[in-house]
Short mmCIF file of C-alpha atoms and ligand atoms in Angstrom, two decimals:
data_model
loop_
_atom_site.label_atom_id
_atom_site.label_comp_id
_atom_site.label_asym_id
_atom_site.label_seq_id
_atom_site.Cartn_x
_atom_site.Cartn_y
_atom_site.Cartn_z
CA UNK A 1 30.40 78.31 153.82
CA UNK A 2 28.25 81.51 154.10
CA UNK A 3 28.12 84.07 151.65
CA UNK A 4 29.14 86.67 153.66
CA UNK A 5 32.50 84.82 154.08
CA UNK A 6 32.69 84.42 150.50
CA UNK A 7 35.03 87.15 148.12
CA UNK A 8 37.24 86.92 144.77
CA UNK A 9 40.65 88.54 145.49
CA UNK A 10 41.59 89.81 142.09
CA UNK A 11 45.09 90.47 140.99
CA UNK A 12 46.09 93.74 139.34
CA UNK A 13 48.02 94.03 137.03
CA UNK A 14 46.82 91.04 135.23
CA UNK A 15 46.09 90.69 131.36
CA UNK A 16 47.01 92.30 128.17
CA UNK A 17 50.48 93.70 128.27
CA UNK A 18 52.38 96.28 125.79
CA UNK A 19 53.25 93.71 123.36
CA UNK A 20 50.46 91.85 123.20
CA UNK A 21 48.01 94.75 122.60
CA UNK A 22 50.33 95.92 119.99
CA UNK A 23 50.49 92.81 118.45
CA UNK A 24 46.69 92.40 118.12
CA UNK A 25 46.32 95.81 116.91
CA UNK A 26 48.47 95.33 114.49
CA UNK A 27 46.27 92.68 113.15
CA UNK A 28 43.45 94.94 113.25
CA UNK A 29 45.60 97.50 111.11
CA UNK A 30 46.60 95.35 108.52
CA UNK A 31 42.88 93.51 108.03
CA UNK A 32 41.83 97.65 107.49
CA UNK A 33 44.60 98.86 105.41
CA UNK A 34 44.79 95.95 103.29
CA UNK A 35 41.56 94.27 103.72
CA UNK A 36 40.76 90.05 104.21
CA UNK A 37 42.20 88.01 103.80
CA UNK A 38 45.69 88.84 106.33
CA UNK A 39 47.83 85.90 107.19
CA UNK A 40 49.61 85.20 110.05
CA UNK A 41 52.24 83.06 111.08
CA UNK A 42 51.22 81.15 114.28
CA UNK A 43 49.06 82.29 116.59
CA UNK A 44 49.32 85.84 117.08
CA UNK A 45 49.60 85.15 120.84
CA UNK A 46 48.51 82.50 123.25
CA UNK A 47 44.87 83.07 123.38
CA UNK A 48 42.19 80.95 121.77
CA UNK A 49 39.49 83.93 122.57
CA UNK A 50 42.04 86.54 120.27
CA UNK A 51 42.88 84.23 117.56
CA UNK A 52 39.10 83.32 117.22
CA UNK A 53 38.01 86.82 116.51
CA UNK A 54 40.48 87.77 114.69
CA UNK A 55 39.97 84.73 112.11
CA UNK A 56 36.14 85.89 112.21
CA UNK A 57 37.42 89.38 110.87
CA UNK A 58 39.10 87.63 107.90
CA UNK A 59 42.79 86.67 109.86
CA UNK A 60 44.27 83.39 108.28
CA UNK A 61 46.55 81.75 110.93
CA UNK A 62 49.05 79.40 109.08
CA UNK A 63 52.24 77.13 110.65
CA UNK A 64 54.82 78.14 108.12
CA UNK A 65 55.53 80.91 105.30
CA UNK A 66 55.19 78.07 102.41
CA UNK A 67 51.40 78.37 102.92
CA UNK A 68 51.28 82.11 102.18
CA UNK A 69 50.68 82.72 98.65
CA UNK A 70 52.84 84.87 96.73
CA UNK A 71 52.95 88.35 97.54
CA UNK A 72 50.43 88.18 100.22
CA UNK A 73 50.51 89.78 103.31
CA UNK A 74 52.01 87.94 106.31
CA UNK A 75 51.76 89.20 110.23
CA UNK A 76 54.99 87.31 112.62
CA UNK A 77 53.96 86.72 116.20
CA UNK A 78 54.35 88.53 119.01
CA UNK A 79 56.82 85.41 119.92
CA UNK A 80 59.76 86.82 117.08
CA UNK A 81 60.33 84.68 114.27
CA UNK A 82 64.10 83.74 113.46
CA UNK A 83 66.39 85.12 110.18
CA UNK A 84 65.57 82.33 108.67
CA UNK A 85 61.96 82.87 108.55
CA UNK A 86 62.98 86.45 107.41
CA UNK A 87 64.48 85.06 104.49
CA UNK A 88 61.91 82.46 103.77
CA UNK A 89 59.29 85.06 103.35
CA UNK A 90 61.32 87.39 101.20
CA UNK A 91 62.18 84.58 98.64
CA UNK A 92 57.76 84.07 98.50
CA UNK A 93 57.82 87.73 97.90
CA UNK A 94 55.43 88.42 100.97
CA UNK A 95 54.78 91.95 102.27
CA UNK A 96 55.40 91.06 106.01
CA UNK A 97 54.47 92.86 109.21
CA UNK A 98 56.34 92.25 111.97
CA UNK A 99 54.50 92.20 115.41
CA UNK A 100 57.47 90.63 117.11
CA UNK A 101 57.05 91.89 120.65
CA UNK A 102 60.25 94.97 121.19
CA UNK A 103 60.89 93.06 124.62
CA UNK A 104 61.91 89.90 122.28
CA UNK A 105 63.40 91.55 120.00
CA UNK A 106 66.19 92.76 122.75
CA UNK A 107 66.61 89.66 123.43
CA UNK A 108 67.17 88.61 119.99
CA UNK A 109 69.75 91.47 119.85
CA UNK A 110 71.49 90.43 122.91
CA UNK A 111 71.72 86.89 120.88
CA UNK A 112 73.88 88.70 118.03
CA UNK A 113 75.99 90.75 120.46
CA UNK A 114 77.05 87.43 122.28
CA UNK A 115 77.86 85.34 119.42
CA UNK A 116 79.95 88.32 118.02
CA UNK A 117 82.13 88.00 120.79
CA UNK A 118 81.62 84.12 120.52
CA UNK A 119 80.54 83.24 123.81
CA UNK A 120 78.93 80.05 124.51
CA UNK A 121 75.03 81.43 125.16
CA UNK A 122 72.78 79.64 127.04
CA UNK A 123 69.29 79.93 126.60
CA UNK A 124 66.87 79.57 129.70
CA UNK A 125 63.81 78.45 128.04
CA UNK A 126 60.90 75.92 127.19
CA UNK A 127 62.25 73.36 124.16
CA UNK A 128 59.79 74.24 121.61
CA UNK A 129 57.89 77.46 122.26
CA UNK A 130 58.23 79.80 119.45
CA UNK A 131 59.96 82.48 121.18
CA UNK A 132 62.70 79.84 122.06
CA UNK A 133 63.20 78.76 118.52
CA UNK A 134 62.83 82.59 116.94
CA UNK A 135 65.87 83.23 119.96
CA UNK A 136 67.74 80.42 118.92
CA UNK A 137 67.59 80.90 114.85
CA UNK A 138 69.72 84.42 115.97
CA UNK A 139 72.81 82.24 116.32
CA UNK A 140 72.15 78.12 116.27
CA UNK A 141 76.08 77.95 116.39
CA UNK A 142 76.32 79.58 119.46
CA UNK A 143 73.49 78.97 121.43
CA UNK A 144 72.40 75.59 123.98
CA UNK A 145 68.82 75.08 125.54
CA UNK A 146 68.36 74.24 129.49
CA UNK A 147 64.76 74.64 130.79
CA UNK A 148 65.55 74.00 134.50
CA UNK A 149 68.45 73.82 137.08
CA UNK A 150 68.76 70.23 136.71
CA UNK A 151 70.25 70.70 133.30
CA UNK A 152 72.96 72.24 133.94
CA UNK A 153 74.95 69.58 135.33
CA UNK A 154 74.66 68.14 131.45
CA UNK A 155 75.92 71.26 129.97
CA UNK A 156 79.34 71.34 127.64
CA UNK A 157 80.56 74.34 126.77
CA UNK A 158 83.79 75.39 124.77
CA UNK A 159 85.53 77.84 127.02
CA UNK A 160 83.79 77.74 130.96
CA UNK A 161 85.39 81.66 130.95
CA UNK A 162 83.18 82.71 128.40
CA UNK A 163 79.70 81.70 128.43
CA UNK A 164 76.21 84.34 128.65
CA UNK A 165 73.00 83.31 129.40
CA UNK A 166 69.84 84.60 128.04
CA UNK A 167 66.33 83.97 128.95
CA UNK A 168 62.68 83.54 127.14
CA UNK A 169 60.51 86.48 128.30
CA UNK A 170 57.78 84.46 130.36
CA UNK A 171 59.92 82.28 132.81
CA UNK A 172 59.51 81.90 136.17
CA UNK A 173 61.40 84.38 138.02
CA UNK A 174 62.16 82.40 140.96
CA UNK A 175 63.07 79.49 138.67
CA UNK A 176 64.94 81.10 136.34
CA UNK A 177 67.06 82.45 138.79
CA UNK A 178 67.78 79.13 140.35
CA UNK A 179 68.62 77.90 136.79
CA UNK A 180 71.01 80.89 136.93
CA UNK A 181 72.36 80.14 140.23
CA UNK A 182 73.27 77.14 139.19
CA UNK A 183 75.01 78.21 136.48
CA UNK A 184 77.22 80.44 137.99
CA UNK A 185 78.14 77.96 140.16
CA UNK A 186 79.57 75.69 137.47
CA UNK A 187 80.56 78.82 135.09
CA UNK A 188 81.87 81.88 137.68
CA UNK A 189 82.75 83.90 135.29
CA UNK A 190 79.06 83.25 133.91
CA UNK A 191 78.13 86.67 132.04
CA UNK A 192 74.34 88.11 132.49
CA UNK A 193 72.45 89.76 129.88
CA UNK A 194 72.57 93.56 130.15
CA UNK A 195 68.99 94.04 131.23
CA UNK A 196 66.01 91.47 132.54
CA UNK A 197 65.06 89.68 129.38
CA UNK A 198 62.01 88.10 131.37
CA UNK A 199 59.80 91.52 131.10
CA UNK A 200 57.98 93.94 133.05
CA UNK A 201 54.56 92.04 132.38
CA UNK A 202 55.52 89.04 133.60
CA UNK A 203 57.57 89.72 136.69
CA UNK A 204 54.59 92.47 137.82
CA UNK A 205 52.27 89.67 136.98
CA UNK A 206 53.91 87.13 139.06
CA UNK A 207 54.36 89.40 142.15
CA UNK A 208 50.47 90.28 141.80
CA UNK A 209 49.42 86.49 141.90
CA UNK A 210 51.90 86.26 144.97
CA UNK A 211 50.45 89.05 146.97
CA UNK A 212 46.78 87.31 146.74
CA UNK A 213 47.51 84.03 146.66
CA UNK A 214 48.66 83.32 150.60
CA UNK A 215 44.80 84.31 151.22
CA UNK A 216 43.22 82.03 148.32
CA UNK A 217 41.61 78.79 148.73
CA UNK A 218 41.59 78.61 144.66
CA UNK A 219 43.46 80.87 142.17
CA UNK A 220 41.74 80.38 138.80
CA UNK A 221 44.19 82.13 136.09
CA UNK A 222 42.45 82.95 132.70
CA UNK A 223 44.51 81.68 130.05
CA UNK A 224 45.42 79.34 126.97
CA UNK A 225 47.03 75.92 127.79
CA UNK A 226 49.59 77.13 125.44
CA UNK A 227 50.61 80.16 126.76
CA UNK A 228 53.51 79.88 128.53
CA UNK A 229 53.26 83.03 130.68
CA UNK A 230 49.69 81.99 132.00
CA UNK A 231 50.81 78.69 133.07
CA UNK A 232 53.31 79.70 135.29
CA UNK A 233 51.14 81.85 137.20
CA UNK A 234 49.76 78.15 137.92
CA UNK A 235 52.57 77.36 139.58
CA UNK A 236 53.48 80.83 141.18
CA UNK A 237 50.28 80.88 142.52
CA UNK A 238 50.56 77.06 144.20
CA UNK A 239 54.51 77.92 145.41
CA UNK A 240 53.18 81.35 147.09
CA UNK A 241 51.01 79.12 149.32
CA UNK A 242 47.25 79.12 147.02
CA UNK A 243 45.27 76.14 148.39
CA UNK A 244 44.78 75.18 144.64
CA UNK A 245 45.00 76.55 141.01
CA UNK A 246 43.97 76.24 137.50
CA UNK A 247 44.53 77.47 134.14
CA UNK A 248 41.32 77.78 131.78
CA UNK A 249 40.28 79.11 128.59
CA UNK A 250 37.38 80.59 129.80
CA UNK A 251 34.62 80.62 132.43
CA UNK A 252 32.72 77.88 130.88
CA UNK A 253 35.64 75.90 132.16
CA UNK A 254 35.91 76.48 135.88
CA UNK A 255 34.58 73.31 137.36
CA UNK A 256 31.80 74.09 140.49
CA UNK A 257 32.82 71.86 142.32
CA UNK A 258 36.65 73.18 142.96
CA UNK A 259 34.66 75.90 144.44
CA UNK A 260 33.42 73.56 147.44
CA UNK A 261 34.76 74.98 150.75
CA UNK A 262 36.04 77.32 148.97
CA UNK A 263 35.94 81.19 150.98
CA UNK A 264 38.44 83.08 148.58
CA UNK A 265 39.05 82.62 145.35
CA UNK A 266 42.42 84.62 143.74
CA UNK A 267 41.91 85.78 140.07
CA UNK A 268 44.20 86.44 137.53
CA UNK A 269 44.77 86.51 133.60
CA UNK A 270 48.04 85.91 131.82
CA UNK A 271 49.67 88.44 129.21
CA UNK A 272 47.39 86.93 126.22
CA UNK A 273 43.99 87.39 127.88
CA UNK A 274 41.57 89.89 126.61
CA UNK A 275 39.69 91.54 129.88
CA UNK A 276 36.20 90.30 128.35
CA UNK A 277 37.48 86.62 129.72
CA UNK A 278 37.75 87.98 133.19
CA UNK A 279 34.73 89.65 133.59
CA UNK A 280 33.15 86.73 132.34
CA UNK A 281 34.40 84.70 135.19
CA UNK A 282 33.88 87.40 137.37
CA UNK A 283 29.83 86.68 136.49
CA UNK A 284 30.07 82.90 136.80
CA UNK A 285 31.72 83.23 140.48
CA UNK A 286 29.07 86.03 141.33
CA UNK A 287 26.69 84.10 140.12
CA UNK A 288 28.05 81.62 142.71
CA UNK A 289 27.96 83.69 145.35
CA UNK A 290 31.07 85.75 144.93
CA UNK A 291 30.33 88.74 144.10
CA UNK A 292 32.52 90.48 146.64
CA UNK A 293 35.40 91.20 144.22
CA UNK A 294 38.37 93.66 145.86
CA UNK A 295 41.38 94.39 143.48
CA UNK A 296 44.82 94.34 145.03
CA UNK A 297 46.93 95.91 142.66
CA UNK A 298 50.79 95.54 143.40
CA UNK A 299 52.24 98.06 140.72
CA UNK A 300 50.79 100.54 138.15
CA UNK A 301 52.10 99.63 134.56
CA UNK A 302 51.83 102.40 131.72
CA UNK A 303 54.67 100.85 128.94
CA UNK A 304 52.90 101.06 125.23
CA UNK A 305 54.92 100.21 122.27
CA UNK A 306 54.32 102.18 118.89
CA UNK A 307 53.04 100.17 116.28
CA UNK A 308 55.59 97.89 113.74
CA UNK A 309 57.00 99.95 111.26
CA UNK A 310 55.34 98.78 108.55
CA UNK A 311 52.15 99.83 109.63
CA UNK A 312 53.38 102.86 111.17
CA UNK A 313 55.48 103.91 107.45
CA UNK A 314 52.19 102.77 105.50
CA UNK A 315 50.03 105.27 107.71
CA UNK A 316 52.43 108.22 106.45
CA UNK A 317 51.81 107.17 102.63
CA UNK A 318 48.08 107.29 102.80
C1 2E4 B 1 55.27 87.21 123.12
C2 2E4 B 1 56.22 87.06 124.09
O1 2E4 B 1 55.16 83.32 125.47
P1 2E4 B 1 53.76 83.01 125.92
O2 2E4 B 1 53.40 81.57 125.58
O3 2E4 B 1 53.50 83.38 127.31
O4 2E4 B 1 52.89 83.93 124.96
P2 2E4 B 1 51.43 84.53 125.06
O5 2E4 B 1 51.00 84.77 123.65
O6 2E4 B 1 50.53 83.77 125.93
O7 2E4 B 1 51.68 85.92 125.78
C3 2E4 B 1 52.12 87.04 125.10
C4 2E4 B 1 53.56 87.00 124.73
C5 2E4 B 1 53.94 87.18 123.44
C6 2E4 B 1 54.51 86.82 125.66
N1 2E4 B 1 55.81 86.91 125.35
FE1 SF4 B 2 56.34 91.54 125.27
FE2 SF4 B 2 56.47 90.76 127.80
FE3 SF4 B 2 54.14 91.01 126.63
FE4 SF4 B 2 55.78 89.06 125.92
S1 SF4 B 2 54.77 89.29 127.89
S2 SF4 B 2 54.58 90.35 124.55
S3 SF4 B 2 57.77 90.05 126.09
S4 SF4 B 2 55.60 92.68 127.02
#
């Protein structure tokens, strides 16, 4: 390999979306407004890197609303917490700030509308992941899990004329609409959601990976083994003909010798990933001898959310 034959191909739009950069802010906020120490329920998002620095600032991330004290003030995920978490935190008395991402939240709504017409919903999703269970808490009664067209054969449903499906945010897109094909096959008179509920970021994040990764030897995506959107640029990456892929945390991660052979080597970051992280790898893979780096970008985004309301009602009073 010479290292004139040697480039990164780096996938645009990539990282923090709307929701996420919302969500972190509104961390931010609430550690100025109401000083340390803020807790918040779960990780904010997916990212080790955010939830690190925010926890230096004087963030306390905590499973459940029991280990809030009294009256303290509590931050929800950008993942949407169900009613019942609602609830919990109101009996504790805890001054909560909701940084449920808008894009779940529709979803959520789309939940309530359903199972006021009781329909049978199903939920495309990962068993699980927090935005799955905060979906699902909208209407347990009503709504059934399948993560993947196999499942459907082992679906029951009370009335085959009047079932929805809804979908977590991050899927697959290809996937998900197998999953859906499948679906309609056993349920024609299947009803969709009104709108995509897998969102702008991650369908424009998919198609970016796609568009490099024909040309890649290696996509490396920046991104926490837990967040769900990163991984399946993994696997979009692999199915849109990549040579190979990985997920990692962080630069220190990328293992030299998957760069043996290796002429082009496709970069992304999921949803979750500050840019820091990229550039990062971008110097370990220069430092490597690909320093070439071109930027195909596939779509221009320029969606921002306004901040959650409690922040945003708090700013008027001071
Ligand atoms: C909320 C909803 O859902 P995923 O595991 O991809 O979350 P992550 O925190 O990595 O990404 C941001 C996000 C948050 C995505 N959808
Ligand atoms: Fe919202 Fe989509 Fe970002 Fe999730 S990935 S936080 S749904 S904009």
């Amino acid at each position: 390999m010479t290292q004139s034959s040697q480039r990164v191909l780096l996938a645009k739009p990539r990282g923090y979306c709307a929701g996420v950069d919302r969500a972190v802010i509104a961390v931010e906020k609430a550690l100025e407004r109401y000083g340390a120490p803020v807790y918040v329920r779960k990780q904010i998002v997916h990212n080790t890197y955010v939830v690190r620095t925010l926890e230096e600032r004087g963030a306390i991330f905590v499973e459940e609303t029991d280990e809030v004290p009294e009256g303290a003030v509590v931050v929800f995920s950008a993942h949407g917490v169900s009613p019942a978490v609602h609830e919990q935190a109101e009996r504790r008395n805890l001054q909560t700030i909701d940084a449920t991402c808008p894009l779940v939240t529709k979803v959520h709504k789309e939940a309530q509308r359903f199972a006021a017409q009781d329909r049978d919903i199903v939920l495309i999703g990962h068993a699980g992941h927090e935005e799955v269970e905060g979906t699902s808490g909208e209407a347990p009664d009503h709504i059934q899990l399948v993560e993947r067209p196999e499942d459907v054969a082992n679906l029951e449903v009370r009335d085959p004329d009047n079932v929805s499906w809804l979908s977590q945010t991050t899927l697959s897109v290809d996937e998900t609409m197998q999953t859906v094909d499948a679906l309609r096959q056993k349920y024609p008179n299947l009803l969709d959601p009104p709108s995509d509920d897998i969102c702008y970021a991650t369908s424009n994040r998919q198609e970016a990976v796609k568009a490099i990764a024909p040309q890649c030897d290696l996509v490396l995506v920046v991104g926490s083994d837990n967040s769900s959107n990163s991984q399946r640029l993994v696997e979009v990456a692999l199915d849109a003909g990549a040579t190979a892929s990985y997920l990692i945390d962080d630069a220190s991660l990328m293992d030299e010798a998957w760069l043996r052979g290796v002429a082009t080597v496709g970069v992304t970051s999921g949803a979750s990933v500050p840019e820091i992280l990229v550039d990062r790898l971008l110097e370990r893979l220069a430092e490597h001898g690909y320093a070439d780096v071109e930027e195909v970008e596939t779509t221009r985004e320029s969606l921002t959310f306004s901040l959650p309301k409690e922040l945003r009602k708090d700013a008027r009073a001071s």
